[in-house]
Tab-separated table of C-alpha atoms in Angstrom:
chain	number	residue	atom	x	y	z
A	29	UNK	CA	0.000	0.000	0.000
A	30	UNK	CA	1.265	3.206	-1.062
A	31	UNK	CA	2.127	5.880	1.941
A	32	UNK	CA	-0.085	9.389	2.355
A	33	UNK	CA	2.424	12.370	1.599
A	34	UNK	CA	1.647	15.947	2.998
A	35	UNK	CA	3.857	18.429	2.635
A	36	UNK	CA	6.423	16.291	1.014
A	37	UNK	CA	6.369	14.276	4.536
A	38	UNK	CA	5.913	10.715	3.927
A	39	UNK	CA	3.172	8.818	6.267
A	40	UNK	CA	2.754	4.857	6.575
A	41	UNK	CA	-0.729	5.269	7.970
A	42	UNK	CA	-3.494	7.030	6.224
A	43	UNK	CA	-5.568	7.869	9.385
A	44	UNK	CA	-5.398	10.597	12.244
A	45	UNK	CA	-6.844	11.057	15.359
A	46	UNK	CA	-8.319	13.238	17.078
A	47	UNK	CA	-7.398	13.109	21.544
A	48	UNK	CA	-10.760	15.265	22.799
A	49	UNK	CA	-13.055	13.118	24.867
A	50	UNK	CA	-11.906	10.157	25.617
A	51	UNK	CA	-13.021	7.957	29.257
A	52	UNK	CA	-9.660	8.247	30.380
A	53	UNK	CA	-6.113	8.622	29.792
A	54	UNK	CA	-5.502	4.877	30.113
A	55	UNK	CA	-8.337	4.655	26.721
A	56	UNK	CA	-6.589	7.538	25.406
A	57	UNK	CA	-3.412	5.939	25.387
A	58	UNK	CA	-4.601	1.924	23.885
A	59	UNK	CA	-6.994	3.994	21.027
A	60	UNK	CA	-3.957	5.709	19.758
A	61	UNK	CA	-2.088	2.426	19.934
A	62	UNK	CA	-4.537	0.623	18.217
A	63	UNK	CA	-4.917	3.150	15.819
A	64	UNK	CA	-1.315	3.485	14.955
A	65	UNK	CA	-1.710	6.808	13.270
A	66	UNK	CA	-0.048	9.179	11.347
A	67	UNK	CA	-0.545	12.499	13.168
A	68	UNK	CA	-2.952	13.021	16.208
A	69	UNK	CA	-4.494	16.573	16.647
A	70	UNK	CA	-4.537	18.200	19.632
A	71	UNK	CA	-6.256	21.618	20.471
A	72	UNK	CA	-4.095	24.262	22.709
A	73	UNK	CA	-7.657	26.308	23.492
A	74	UNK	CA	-9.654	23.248	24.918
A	75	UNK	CA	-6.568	21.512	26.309
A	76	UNK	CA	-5.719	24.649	28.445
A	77	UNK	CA	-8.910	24.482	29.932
A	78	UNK	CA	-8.640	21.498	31.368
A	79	UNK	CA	-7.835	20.823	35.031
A	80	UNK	CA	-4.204	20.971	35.675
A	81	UNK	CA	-3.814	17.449	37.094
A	82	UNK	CA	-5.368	15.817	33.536
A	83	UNK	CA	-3.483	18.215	31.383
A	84	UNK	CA	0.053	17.452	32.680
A	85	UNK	CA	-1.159	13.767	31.947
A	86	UNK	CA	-1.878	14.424	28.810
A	87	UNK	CA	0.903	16.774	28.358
A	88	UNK	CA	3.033	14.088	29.424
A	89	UNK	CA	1.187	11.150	27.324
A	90	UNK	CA	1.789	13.168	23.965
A	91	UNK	CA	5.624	13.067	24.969
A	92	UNK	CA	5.739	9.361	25.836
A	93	UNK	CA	3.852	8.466	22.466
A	94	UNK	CA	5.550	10.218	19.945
A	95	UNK	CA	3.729	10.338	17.307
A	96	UNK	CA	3.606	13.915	15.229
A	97	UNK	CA	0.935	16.664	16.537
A	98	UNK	CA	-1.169	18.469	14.355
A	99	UNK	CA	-2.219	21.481	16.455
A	100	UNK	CA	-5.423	22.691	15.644
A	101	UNK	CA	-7.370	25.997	16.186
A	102	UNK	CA	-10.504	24.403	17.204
A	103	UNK	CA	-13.109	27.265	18.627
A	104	UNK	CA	-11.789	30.271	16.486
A	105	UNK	CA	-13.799	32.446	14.952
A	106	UNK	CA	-11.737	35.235	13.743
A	107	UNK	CA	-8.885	35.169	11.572
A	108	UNK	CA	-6.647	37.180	14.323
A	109	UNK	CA	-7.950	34.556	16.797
A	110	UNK	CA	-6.630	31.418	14.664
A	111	UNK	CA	-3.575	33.093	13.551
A	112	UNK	CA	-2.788	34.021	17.152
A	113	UNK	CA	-3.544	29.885	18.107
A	114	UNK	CA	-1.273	28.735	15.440
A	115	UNK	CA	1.336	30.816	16.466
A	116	UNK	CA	0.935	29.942	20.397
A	117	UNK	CA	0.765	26.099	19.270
A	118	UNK	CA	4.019	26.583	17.026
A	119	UNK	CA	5.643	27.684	20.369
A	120	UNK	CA	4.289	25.026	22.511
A	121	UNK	CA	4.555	21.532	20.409
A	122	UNK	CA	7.440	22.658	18.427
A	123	UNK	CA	5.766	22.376	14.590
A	124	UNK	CA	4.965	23.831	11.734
A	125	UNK	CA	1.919	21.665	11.037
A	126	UNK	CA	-1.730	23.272	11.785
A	127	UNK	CA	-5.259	22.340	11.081
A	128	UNK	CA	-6.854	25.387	10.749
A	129	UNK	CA	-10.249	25.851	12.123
A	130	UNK	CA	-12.435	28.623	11.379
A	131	UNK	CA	-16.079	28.261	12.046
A	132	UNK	CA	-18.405	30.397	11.041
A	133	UNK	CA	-22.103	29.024	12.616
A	134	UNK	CA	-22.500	27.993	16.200
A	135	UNK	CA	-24.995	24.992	15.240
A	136	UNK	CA	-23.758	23.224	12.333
A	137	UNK	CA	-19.878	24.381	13.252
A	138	UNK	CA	-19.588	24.593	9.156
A	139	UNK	CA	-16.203	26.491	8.221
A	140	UNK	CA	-15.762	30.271	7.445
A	141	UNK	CA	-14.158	30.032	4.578
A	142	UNK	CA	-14.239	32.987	3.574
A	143	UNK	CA	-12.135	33.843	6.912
A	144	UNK	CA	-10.486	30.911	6.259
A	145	UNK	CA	-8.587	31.331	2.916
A	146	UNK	CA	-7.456	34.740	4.656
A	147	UNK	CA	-6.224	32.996	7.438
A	148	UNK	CA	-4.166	29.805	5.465
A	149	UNK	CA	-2.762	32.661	3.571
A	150	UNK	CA	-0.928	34.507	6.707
A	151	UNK	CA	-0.613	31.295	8.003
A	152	UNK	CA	1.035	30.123	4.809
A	153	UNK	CA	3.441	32.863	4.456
A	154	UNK	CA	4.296	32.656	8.020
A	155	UNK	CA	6.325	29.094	6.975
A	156	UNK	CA	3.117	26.594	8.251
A	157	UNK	CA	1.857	23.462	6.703
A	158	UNK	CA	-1.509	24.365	7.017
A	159	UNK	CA	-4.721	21.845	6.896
A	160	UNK	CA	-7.575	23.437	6.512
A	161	UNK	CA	-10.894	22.264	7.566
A	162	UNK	CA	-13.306	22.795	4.638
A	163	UNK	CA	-16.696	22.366	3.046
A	164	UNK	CA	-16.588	20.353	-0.305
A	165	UNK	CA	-17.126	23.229	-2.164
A	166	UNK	CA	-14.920	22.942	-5.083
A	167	UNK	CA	-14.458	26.464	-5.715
A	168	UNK	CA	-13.589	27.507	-1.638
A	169	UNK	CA	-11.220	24.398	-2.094
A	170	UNK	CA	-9.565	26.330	-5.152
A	171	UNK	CA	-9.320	29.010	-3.629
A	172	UNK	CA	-7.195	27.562	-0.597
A	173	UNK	CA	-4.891	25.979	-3.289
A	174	UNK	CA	-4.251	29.361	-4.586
A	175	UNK	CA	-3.153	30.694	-1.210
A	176	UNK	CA	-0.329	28.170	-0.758
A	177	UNK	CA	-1.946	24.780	1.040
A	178	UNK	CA	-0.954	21.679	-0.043
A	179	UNK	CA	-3.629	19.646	1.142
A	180	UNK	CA	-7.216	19.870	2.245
A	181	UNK	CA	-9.448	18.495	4.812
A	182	UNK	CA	-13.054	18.822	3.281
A	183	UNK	CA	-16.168	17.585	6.171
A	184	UNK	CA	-18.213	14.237	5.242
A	185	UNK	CA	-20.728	16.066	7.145
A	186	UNK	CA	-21.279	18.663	10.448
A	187	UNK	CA	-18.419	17.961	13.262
A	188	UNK	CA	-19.285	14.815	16.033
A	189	UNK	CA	-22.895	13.870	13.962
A	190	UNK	CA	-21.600	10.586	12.845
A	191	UNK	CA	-23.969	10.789	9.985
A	192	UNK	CA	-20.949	9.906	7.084
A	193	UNK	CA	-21.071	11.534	3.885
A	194	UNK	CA	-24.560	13.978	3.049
A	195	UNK	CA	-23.075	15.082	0.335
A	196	UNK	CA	-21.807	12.084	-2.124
A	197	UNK	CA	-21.882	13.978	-5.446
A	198	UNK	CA	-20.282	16.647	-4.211
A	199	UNK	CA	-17.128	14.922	-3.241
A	200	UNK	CA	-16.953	12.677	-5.824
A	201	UNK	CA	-16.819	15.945	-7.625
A	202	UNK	CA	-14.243	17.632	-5.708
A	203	UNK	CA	-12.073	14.314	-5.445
A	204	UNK	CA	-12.375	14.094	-10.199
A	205	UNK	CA	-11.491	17.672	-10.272
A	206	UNK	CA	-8.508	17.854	-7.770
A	207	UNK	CA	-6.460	14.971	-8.655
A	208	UNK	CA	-3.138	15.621	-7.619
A	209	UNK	CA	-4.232	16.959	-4.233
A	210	UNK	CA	-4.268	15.365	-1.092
A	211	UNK	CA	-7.274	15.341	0.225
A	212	UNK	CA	-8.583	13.770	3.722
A	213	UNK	CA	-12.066	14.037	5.272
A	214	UNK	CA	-12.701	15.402	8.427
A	215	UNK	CA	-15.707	15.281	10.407
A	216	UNK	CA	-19.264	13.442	10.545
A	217	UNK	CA	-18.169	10.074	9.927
A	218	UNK	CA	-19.379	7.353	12.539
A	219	UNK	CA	-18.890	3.870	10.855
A	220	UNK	CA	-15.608	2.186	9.823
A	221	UNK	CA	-17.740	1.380	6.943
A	222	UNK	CA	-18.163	5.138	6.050
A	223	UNK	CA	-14.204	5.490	6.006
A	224	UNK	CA	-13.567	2.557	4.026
A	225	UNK	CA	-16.256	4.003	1.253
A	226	UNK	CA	-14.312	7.665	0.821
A	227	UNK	CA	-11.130	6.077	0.899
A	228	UNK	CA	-12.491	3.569	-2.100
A	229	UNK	CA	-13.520	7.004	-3.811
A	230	UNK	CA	-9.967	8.304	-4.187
A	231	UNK	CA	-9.445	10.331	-1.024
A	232	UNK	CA	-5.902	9.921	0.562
A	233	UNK	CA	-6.899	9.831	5.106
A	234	UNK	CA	-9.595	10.163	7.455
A	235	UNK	CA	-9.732	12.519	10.524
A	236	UNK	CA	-11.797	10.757	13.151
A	237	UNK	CA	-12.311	11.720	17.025
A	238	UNK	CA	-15.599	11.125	18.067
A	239	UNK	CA	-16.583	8.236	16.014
A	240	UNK	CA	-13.788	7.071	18.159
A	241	UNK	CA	-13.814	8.808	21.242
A	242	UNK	CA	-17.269	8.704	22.050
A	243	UNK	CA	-17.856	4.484	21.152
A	244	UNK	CA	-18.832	2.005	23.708
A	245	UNK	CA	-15.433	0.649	23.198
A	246	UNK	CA	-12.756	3.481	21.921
A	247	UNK	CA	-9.785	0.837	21.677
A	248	UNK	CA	-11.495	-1.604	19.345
A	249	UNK	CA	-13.400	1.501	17.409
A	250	UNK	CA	-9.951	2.565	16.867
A	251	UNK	CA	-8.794	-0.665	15.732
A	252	UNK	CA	-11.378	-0.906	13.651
A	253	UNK	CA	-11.584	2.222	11.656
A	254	UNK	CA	-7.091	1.462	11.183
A	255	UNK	CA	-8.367	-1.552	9.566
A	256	UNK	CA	-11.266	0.013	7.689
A	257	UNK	CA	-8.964	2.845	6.008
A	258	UNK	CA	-6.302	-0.172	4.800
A	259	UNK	CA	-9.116	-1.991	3.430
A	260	UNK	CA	-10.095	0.839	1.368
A	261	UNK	CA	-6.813	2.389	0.423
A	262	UNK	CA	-6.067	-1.571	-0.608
A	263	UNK	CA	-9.308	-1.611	-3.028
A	264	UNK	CA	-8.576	1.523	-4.106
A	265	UNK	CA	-5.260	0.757	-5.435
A	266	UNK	CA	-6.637	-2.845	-6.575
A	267	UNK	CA	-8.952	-0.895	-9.486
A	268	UNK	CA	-12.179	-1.585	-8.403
A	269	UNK	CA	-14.554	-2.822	-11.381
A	270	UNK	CA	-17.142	-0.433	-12.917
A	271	UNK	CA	-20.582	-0.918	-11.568
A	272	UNK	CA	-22.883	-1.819	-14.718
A	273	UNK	CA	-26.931	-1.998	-15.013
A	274	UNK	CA	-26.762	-5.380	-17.024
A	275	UNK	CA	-25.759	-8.780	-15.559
A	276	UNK	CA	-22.587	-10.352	-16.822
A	277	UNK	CA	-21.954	-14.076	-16.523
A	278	UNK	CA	-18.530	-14.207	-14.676
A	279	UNK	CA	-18.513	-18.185	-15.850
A	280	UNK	CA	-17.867	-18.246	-19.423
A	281	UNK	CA	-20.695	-21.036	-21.867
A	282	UNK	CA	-17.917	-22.082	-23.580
A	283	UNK	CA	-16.690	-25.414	-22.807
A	284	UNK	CA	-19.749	-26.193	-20.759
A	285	UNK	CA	-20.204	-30.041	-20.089
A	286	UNK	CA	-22.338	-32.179	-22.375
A	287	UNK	CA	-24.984	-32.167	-20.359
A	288	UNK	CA	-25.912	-28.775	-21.450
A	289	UNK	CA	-26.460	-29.554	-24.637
A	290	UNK	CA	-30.170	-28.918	-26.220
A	291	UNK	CA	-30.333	-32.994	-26.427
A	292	UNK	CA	-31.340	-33.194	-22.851
C-alpha cells in the first residue's frame, strides 16, 4: 500500500486522530495504539482548559507516544484569533503543522471560509503546513490551493454527527477535479464502513475523534476504523470494477459439459 504524503512528509498510515473526549487517559493511550496513526491533533484552546492534574497527563502522554501533533485551532472564529492559536501552538509543540479551524455558525460548526482562505494565507506565508478544515465546495477548495496549502481536509458532514457523507456527489466531484491533491475528510463520519467508502472514492486519510472517542469501546473503534482505512486504500489501489446496469456471466458457456447440450 502506497504511503499518504503531505507536505512532502511521507506517512505509513493514512488515518489521524483526534485526543478530545476520551473515558480516560488509560483509553486515550490503547486507542492511539490501536490506531497506529499518522498524526494526532490536539487543540491548545480546549486543552488549556482542562484541570491541571489531567493536562500534565496528557501533556506528558503526547511526549511518551511520539507520534507527530497536528495542532489545531478548534473554537476560532476570527482570523486574528486562529492566527494568534497557530502561532501559540508553534511555540508550545514545536511544529509547523496546523489544522486550521475557522467556524463560522454555532450549530452546524460549518467552516468560514471565507475567513479561512485569509487565514491559510498569513498562516502560509508565516512558513506553516496548514490543513484546513473545509466544506466540499470545489471552488472555496480552489481558492485555498491558490493561497499556498498543499492539502485539504473537506467535512463528510457537520463535526461529532456521525452521519458519514450527506453530500456524495459533491465529493466525488471535488475528489475528479482535484487529482493531484491530497485530500482527507474530516468530520461526521461514525462507521468504519463510512471510512472505508471515501477512501475507495480516491481520497488519501480520514480525521476521526468522536466516532472514536465517544464508542462504547474506543480501543477496538480505533482498531477498527485502522483496519477500515487499509481496506479501502487496498481496493482503491486494486482498481475496483465499474458498476454496470446489465448482468454479466462471470462463468464463461464455452466449454460447458455435455450435459448442457439442447439434447437433454
Amino acid at each position: 500500500m502506497s504511503t499518504l504524503t503531505l507536505y512532502q512528509q511521507n506517512f505509513t498510515s493514512r488515518l489521524l486522530l483526534g485526543t478530545a473526549a476520551y473515558p480516560t487517559m488509560e483509553i486515550l493511550r490503547a486507542s492511539i495504539e490501536a490506531a497506529s496513526p499518522a498524526m494526532i491533533t490536539v487543540s491548545l484552546r480546549r486543552q488549556s482548559s482542562d484541570g491541571q492534574a489531567h493536562g500534565q497527563a496528557f501533556w506528558q502522554l503526547l511526549q511518551e507516544m511520539r507520534i507527530p501533533i497536528l495542532p489545531n485551532t478548534a473554537g476560532c472564529q476570527s482570523v486574528q484569533e486562529a492566527v494568534t492559536t497557530a502561532q501559540m501552538a508553534r511555540e508550545v509543540f514545536e511544529t509547523d503543522w496546523v489544522k486550521l479551524e475557522l467556524i463560522g455558525d454555532d450549530d452546524t460548526l460549518q467552516p468560514d471560509v471565507f475567513q479561512l482562505v485569509e487565514a491559510a494565507s498569513i498562516l502560509i506565508k508565516e512558513g506553516f503546513k496548514v490543513l484546513p478544515y473545509c466544506t466540499e465546495d470545489l471552488i472555496a477548495c480552489r481558492r485555498l490551493l491558490d493561497a499556498g496549502c498543499e492539502a485539504l481536509m473537506p467535512w463528510a458532514a457537520p463535526i461529532g454527527t456521525g452521519l458519514g457523507v450527506v453530500h456524495e456527489y459533491a465529493l466525488r466531484v471535488l475528489r475528479e477535479r482535484l487529482p493531484d491533491t491530497p485530500l482527507i475528510i474530516d468530520a461526521g463520519l461514525g462507521l468504519p464502513s463510512q471510512a472505508t467508502q471515501v477512501i475507495e472514492w480516491g481520497y488519501d486519510a480520514v480525521l476521526l475523534n468522536t466516532a472514536v472517542s465517544r464508542s462504547g469501546n474506543p480501543i477496538d473503534m480505533a482498531r477498527a476504523f485502522a483496519c477500515a482505512v487499509e481496506a479501502g486504500r487496498l481496493a482503491y489501489e486494486a482498481a475496483p470494477i465499474i458498476p454496470r446496469e446489465q448482468a454479466q456471466a462471470s462463468t464463461p458457456t464455452v466449454g460447458q459439459p455435455f450435459w448442457h447440450s439442447a439434447e437433454y
